[in-house]
PDB file of C-alpha atoms and ligand atoms in Angstrom:
ATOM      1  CA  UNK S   1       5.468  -7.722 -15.326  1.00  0.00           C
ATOM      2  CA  UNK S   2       2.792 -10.461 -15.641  1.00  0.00           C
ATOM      3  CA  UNK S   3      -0.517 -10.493 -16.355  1.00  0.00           C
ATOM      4  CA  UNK S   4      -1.648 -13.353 -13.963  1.00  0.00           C
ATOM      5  CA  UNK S   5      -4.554 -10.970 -11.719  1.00  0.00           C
ATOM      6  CA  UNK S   6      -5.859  -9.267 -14.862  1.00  0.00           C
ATOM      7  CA  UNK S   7      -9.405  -8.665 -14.539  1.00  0.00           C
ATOM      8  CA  UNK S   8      -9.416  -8.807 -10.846  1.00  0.00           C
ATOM      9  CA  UNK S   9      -9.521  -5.724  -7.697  1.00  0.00           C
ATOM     10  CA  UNK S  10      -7.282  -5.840  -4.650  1.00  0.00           C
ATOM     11  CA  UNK S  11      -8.103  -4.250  -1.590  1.00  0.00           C
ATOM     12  CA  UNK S  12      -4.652  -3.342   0.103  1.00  0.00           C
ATOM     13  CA  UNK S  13      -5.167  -1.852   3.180  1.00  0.00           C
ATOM     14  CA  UNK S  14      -2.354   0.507   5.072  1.00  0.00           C
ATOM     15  CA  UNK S  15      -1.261   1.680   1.365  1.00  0.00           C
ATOM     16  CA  UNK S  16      -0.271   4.744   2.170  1.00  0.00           C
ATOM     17  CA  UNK S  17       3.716   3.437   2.485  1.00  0.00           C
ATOM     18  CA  UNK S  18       5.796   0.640   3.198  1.00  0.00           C
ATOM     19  CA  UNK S  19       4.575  -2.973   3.099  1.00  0.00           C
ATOM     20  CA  UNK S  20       1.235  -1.929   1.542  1.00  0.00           C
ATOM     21  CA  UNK S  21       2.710   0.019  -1.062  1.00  0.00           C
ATOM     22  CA  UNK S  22       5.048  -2.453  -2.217  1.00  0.00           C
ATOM     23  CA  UNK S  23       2.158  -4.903  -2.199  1.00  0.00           C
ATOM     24  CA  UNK S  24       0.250  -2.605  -4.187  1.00  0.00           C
ATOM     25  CA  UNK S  25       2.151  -1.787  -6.710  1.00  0.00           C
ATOM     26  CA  UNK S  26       2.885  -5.578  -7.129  1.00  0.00           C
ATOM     27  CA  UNK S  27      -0.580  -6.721  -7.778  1.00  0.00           C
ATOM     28  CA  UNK S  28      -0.841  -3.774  -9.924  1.00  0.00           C
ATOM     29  CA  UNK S  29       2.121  -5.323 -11.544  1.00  0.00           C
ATOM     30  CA  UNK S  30       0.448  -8.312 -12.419  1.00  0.00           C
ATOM     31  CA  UNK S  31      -2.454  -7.129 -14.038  1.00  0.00           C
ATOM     32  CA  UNK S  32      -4.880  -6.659 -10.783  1.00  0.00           C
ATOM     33  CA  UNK S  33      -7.129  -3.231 -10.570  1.00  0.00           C
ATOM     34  CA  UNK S  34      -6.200  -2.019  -6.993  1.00  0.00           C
ATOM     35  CA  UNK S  35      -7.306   0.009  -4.308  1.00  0.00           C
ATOM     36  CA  UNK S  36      -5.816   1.032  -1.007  1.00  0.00           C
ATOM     37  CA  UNK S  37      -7.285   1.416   2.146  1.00  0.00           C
ATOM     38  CA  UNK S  38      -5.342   4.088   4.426  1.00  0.00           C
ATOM     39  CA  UNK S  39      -6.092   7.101   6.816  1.00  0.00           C
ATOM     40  CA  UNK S  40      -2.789   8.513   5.781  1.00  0.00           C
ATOM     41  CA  UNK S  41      -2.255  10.215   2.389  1.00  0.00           C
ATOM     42  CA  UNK S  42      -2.038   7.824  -0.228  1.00  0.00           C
ATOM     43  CA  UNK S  43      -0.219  10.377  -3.051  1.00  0.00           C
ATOM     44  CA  UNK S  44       3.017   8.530  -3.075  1.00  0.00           C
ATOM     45  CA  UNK S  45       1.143   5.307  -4.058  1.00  0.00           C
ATOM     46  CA  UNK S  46      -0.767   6.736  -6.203  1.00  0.00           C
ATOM     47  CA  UNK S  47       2.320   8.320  -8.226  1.00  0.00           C
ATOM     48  CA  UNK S  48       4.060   5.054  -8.618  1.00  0.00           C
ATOM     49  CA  UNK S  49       1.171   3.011  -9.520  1.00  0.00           C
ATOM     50  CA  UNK S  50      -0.920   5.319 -11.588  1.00  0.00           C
ATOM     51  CA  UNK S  51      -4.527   4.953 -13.119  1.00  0.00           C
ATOM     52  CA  UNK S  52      -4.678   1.140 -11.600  1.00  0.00           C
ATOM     53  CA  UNK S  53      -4.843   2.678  -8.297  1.00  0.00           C
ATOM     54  CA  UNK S  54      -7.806   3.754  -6.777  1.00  0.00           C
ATOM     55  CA  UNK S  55      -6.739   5.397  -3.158  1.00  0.00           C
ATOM     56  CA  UNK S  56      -9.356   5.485  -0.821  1.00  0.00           C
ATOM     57  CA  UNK S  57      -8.832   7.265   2.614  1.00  0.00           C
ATOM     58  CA  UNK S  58     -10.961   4.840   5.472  1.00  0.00           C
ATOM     59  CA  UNK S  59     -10.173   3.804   8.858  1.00  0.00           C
ATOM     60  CA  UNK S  60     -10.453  -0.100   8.614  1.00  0.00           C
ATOM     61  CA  UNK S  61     -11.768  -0.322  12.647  1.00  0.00           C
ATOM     62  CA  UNK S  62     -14.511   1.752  11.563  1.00  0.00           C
ATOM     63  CA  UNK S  63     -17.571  -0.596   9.844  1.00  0.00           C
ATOM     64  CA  UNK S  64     -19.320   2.131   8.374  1.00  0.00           C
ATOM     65  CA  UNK S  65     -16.878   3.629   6.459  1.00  0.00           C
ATOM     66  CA  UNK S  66     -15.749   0.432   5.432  1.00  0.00           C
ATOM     67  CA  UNK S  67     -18.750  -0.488   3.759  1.00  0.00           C
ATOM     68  CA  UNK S  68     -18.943   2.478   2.204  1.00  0.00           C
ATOM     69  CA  UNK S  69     -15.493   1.469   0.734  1.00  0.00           C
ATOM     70  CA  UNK S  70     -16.172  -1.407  -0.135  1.00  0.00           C
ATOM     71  CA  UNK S  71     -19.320  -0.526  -2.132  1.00  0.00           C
ATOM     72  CA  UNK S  72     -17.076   2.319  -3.893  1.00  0.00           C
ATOM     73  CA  UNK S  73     -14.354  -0.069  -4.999  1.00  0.00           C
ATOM     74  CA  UNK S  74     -16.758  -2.537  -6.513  1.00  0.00           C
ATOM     75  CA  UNK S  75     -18.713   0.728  -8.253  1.00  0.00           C
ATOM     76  CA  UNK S  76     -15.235   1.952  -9.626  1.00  0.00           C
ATOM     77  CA  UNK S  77     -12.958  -1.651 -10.214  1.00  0.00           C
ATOM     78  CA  UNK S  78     -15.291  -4.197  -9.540  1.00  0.00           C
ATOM     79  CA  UNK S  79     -14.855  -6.807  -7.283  1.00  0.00           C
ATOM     80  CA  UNK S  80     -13.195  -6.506  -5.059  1.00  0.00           C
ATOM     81  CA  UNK S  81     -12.069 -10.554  -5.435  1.00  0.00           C
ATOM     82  CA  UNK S  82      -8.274 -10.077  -2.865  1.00  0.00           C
ATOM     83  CA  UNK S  83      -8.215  -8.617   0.309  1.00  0.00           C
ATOM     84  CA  UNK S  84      -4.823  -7.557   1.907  1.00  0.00           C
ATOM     85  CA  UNK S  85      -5.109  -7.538   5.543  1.00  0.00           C
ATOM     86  CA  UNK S  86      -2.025  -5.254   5.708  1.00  0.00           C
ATOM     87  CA  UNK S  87      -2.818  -2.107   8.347  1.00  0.00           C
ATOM     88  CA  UNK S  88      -1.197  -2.262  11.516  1.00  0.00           C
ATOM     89  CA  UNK S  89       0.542  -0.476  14.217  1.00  0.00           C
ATOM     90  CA  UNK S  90       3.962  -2.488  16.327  1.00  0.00           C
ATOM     91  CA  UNK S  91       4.754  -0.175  18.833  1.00  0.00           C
ATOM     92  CA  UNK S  92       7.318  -1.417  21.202  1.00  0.00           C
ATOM     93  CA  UNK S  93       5.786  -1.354  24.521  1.00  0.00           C
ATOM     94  CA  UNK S  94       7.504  -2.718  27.972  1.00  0.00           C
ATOM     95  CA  UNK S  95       5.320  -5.573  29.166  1.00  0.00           C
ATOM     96  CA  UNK S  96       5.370  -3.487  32.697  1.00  0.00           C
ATOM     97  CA  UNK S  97       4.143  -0.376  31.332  1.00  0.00           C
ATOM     98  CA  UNK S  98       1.951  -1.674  28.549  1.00  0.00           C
ATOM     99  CA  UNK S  99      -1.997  -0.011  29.694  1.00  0.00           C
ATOM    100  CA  UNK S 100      -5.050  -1.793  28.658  1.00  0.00           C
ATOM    101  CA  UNK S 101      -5.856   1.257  26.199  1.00  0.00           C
ATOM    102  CA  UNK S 102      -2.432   0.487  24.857  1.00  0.00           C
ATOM    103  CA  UNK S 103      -3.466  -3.325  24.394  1.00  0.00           C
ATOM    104  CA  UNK S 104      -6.789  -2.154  23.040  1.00  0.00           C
ATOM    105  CA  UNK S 105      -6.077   0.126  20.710  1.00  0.00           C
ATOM    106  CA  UNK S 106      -3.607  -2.598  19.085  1.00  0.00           C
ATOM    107  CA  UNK S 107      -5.980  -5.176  19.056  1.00  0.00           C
ATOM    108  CA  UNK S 108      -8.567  -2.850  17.528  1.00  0.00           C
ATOM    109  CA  UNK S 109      -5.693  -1.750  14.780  1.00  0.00           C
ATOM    110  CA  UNK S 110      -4.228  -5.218  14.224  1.00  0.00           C
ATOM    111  CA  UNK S 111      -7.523  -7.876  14.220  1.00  0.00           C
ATOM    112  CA  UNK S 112     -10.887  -5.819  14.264  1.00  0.00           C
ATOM    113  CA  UNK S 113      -9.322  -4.084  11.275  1.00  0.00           C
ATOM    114  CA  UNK S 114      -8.896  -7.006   9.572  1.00  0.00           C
ATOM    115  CA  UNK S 115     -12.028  -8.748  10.535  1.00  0.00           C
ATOM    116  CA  UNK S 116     -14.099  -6.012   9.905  1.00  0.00           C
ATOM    117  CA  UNK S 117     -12.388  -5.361   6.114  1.00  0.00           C
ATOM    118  CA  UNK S 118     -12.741  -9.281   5.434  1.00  0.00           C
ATOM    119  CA  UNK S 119     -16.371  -9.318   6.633  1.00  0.00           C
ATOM    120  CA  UNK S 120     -17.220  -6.355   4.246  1.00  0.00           C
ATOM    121  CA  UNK S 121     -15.311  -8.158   1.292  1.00  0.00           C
ATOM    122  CA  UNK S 122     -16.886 -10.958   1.668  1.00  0.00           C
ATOM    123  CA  UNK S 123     -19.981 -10.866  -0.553  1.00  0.00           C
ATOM    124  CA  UNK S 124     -18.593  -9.467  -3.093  1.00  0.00           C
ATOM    125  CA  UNK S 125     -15.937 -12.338  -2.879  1.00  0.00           C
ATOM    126  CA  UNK S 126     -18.595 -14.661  -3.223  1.00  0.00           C
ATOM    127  CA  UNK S 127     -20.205 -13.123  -5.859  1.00  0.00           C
ATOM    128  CA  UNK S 128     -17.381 -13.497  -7.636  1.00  0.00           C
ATOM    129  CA  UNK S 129     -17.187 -16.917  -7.047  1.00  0.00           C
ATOM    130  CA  UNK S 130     -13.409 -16.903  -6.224  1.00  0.00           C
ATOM    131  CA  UNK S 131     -11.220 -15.117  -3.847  1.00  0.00           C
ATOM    132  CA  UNK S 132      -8.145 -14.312  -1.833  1.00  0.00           C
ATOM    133  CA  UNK S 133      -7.651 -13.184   1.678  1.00  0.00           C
ATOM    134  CA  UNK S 134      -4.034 -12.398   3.050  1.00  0.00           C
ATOM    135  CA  UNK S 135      -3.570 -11.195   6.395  1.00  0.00           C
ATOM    136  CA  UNK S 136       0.069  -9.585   7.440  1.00  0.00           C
ATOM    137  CA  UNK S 137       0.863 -11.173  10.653  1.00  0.00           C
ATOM    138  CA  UNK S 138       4.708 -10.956  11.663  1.00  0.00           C
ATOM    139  CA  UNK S 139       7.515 -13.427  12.378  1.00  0.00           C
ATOM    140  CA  UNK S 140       7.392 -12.080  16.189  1.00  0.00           C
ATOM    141  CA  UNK S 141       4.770 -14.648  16.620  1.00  0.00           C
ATOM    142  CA  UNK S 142       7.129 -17.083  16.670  1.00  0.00           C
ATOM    143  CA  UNK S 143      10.443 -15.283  18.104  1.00  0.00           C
ATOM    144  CA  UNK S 144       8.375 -13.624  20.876  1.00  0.00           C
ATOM    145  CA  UNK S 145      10.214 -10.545  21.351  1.00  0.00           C
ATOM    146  CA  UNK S 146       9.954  -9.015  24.740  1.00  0.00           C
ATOM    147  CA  UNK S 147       9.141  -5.539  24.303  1.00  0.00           C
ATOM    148  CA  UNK S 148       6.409  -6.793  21.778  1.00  0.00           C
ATOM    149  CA  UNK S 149       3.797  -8.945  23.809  1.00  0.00           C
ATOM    150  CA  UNK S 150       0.497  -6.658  23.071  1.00  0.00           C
ATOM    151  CA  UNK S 151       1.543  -7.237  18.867  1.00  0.00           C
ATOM    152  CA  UNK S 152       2.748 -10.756  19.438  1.00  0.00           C
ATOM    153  CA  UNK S 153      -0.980 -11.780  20.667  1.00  0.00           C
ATOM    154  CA  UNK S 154      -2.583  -9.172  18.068  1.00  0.00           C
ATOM    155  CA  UNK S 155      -1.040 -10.716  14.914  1.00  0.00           C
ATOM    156  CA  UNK S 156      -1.456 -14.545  16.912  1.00  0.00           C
ATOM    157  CA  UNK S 157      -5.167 -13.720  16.653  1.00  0.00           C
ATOM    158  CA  UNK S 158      -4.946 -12.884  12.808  1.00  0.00           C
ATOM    159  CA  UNK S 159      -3.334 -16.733  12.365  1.00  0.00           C
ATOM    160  CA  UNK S 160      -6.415 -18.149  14.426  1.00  0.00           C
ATOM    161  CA  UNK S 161      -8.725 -16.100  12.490  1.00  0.00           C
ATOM    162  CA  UNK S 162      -7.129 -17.273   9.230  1.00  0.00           C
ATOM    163  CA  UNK S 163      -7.664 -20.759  10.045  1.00  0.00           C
ATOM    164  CA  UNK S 164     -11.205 -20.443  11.026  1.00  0.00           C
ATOM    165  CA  UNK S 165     -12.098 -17.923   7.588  1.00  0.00           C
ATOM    166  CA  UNK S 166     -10.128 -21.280   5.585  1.00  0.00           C
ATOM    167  CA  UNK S 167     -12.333 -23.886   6.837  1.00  0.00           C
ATOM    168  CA  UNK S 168     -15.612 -21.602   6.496  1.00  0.00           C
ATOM    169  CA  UNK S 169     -14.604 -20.324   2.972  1.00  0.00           C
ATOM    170  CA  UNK S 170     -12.568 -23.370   1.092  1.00  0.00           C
ATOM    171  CA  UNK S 171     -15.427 -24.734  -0.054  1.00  0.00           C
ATOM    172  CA  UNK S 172     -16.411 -21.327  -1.738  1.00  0.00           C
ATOM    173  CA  UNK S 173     -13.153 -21.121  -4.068  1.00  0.00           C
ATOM    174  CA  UNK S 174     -11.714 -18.171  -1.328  1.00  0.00           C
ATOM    175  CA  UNK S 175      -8.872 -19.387   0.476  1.00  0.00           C
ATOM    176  CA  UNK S 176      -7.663 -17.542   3.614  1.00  0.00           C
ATOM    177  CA  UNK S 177      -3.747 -16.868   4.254  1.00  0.00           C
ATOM    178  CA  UNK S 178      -1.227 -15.348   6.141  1.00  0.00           C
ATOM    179  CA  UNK S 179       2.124 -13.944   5.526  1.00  0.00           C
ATOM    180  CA  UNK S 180       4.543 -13.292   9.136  1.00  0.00           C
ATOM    181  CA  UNK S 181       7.768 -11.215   7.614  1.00  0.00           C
ATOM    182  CA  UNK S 182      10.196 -10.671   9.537  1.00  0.00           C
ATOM    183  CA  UNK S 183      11.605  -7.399  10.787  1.00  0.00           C
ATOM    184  CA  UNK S 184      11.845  -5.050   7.616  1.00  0.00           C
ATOM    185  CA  UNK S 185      12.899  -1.954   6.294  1.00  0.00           C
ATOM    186  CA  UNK S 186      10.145   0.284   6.494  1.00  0.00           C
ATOM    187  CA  UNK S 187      10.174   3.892   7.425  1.00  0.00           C
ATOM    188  CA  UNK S 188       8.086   2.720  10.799  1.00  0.00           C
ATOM    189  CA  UNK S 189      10.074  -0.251  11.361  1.00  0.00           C
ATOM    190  CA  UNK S 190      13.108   2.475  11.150  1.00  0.00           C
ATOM    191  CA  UNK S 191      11.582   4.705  13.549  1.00  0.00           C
ATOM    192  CA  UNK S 192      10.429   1.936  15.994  1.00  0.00           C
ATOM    193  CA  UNK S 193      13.108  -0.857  15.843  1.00  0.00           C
ATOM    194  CA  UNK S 194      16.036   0.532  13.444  1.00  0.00           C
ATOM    195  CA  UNK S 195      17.614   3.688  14.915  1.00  0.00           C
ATOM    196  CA  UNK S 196      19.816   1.760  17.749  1.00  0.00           C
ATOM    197  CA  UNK S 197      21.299  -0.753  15.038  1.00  0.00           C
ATOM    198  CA  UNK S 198      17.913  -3.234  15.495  1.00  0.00           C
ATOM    199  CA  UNK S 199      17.729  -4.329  11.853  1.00  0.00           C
ATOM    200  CA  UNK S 200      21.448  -5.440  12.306  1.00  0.00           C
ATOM    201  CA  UNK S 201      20.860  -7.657  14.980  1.00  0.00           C
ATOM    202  CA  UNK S 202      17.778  -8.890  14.086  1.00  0.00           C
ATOM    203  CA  UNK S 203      19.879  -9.723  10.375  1.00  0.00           C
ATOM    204  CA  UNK S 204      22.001 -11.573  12.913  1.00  0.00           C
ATOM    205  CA  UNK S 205      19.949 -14.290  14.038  1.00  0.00           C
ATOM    206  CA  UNK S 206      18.319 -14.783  10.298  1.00  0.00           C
ATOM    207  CA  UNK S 207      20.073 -18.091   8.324  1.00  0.00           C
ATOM    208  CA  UNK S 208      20.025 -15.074   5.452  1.00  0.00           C
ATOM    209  CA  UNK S 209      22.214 -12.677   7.827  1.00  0.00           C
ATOM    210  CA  UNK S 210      20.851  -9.477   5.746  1.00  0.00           C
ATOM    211  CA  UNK S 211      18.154  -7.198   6.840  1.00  0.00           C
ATOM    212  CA  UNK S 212      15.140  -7.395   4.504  1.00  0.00           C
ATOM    213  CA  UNK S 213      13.733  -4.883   2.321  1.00  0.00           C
ATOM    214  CA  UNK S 214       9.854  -4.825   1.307  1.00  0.00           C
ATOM    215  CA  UNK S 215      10.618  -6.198  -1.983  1.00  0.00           C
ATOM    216  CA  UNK S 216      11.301  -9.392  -0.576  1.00  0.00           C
ATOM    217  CA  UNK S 217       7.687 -10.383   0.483  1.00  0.00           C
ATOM    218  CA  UNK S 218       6.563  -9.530  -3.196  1.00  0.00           C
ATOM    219  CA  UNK S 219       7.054 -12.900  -4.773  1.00  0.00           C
ATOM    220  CA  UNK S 220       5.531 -14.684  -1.856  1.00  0.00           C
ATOM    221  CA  UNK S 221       2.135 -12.255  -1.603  1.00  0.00           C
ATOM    222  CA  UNK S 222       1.838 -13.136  -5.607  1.00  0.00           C
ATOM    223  CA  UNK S 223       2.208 -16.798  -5.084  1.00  0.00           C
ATOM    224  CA  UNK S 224      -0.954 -16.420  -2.324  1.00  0.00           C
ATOM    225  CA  UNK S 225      -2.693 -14.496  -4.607  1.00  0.00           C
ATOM    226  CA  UNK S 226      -1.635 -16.447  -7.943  1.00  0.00           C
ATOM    227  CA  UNK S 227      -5.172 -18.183  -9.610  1.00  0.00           C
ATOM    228  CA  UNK S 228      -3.348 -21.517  -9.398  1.00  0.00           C
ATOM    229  CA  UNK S 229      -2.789 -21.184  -5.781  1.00  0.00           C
ATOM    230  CA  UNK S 230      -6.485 -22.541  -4.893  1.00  0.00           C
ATOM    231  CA  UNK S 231      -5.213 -25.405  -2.808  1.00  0.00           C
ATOM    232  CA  UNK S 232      -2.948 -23.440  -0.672  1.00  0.00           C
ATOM    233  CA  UNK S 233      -5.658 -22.362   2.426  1.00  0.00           C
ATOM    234  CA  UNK S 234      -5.293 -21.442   6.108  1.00  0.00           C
ATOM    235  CA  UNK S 235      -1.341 -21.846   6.200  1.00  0.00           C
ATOM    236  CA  UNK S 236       1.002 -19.286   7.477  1.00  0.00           C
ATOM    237  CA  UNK S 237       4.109 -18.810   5.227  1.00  0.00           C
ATOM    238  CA  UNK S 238       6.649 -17.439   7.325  1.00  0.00           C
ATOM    239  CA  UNK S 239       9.196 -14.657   5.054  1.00  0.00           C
ATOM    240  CA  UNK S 240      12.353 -13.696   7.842  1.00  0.00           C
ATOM    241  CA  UNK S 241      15.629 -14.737   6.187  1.00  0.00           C
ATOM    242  CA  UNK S 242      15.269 -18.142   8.320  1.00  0.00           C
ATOM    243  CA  UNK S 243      14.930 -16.768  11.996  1.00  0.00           C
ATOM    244  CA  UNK S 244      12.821 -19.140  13.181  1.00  0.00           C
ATOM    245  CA  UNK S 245      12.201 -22.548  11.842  1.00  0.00           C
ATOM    246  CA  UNK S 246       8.409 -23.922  12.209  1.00  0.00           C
TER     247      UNK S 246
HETATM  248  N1  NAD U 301       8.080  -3.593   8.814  1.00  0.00           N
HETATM  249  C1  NAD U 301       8.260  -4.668   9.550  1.00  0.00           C
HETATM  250  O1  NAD U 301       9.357  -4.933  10.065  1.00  0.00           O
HETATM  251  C2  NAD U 301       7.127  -5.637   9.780  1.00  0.00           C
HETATM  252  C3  NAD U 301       7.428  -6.924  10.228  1.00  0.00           C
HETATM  253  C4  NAD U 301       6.389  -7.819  10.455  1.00  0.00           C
HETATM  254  C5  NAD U 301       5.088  -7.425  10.227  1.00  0.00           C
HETATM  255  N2  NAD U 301       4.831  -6.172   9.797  1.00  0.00           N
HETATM  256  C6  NAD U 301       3.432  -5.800   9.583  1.00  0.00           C
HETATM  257  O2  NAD U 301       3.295  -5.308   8.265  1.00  0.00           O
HETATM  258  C7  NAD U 301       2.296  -4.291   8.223  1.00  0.00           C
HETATM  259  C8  NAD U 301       2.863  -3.038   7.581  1.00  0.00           C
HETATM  260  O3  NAD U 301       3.990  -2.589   8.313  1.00  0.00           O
HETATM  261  P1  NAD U 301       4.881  -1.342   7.793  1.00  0.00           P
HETATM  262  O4  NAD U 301       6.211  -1.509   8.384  1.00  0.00           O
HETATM  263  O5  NAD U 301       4.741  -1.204   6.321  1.00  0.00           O
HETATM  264  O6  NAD U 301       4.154  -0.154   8.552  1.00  0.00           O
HETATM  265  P2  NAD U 301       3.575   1.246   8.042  1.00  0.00           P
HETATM  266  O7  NAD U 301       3.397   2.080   9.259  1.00  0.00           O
HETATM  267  O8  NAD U 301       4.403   1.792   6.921  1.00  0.00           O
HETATM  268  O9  NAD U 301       2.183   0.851   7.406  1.00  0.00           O
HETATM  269  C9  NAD U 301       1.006   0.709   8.145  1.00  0.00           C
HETATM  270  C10 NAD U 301      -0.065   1.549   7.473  1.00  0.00           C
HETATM  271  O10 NAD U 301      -1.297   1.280   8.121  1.00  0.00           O
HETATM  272  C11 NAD U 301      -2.010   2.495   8.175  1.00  0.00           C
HETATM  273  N3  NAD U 301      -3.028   2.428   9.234  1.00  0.00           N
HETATM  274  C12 NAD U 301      -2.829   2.361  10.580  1.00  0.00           C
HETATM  275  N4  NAD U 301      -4.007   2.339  11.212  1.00  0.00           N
HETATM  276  C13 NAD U 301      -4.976   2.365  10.261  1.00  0.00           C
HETATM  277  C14 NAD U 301      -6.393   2.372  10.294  1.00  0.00           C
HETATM  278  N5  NAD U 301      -7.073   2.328  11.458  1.00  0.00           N
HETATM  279  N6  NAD U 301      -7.070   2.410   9.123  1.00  0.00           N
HETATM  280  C15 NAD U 301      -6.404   2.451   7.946  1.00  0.00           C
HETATM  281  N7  NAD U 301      -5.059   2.470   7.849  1.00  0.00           N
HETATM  282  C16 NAD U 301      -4.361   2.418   8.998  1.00  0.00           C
HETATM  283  C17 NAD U 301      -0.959   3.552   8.451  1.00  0.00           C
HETATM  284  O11 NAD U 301      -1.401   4.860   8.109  1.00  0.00           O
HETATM  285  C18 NAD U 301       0.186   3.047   7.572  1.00  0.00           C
HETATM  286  O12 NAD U 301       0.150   3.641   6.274  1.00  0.00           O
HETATM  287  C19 NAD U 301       1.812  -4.110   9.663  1.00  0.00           C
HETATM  288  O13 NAD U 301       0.653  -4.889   9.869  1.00  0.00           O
HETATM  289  C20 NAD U 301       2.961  -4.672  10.487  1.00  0.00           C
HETATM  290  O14 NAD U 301       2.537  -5.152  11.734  1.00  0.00           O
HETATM  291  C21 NAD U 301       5.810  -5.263   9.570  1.00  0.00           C
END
């Protein structure tokens, strides 16, 4: 327990379980006010985090609503001053069979979520005079797994658009990151990748042969969001046990 985001509103988006909560509850953890962005229920959140958690139920590829979000978290907690670009959907697709709507709907999930939530925080960012973006990309970006090409180039795009939000917005005191975990155990993850012993040989290839839990991208997300993180802008900090070296 720290106090280090006191007086400032998160935006966590995809709150409803897994990475989101986890990251929720952390910057709740450390003082911040937070709200979460889902389409799912959020009632699981909201019973472990308690009156710093303001669940709001939005569909991030929807600008409208969005707004409307937006405008409702800085009514209710202020702010907001971090965005968590954590929403998104990994289905494992066959390159062969993978449709255009299939491709589409990703990319609409995985980056116009994310720019669409970061373009709607963004004023009140500025108004603020200080701010955090962190987008969730994954570590398949750099393993390339086969049955994963559509996500691969979705969460690629989120590290492109990182770099482009840091240059625009480092002069404003708003830096722009990106976390890329590695394969984790979520309840999706479980259902997608984990059910034919997947986390097990994914833990195999990691220099820390164990499969990771969502705790262990907690220390990093605070470190990106950490006040006396200002200097650290448009970099991608890569959290899978060592699978891939960049
Ligand atoms: N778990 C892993 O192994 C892993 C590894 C690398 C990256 N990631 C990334 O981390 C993020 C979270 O993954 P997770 O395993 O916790 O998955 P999850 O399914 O538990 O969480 C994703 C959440 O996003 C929400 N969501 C989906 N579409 C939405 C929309 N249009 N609007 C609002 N909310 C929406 C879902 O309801 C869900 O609660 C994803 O972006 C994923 O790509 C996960």
């Amino acid at each position: 327990m720290s106090d280090r985001l006191a007086g400032r509103t998160a935006v966590v988006t995809g709150s409803a379980g897994g990475l989101g909560r986890e990251f929720a509850a952390a910057l709740a953890a450390a003082g911040a006010r937070v709200a979460g962005f889902d389409v799912a229920s959020q009632s699981g959140t909201a019973r472990r985090i308690g009156a710093a958690f303001l669940p709001v139920t939005v569909d991030v590829t929807e600008p409208s609503q969005v707004a409307r979000a937006m405008a409702l978290v800085a009514a209710e907690a202020g702010g907001p001053h971090i965005v968590v670009n954590n929403a998104g959907v990994y289905p494992p697709i066959p390159f062969e069979k993978t449709t255009l709507d299939d491709l589409r709907r990703i990319l609409r999930i995985n980056v116009e979520g994310p720019f669409t939530v970061t373009q709607a925080a963004l004023p009140y960012l500025r108004e603020a005079g200080w701010g955090r973006v962190v987008s969730i990309a994954s570590g398949a970006v750099f393993v390339g797994p086969p049955d994963l090409v559509a996500y691969t180039a979705s969460k690629a795009a989120l590290i492109g658009m990182t770099r482009s939000l840091a240059t625009l917005l480092g002069p404003e005191n708003i830096t722009a990151n990106v976390i890329a975990p590695g394969l984790t155990r979520t309840e999706t993850a479980t259902r997608s990748t984990g059910a034919d012993g997947g986390f097990e040989r994914v833990a195999a290839t990691q220099r820390v042969p164990r499969v990771a839990e969502p705790g262990d991208l907690v220390s990093t997300l605070l470190y990106v969001c950490d006040p006396g993180s200002g200097f650290l802008t448009g970099q991608t900090l890569n959290v899978d046990g060592g699978a891939a070296f960049l």
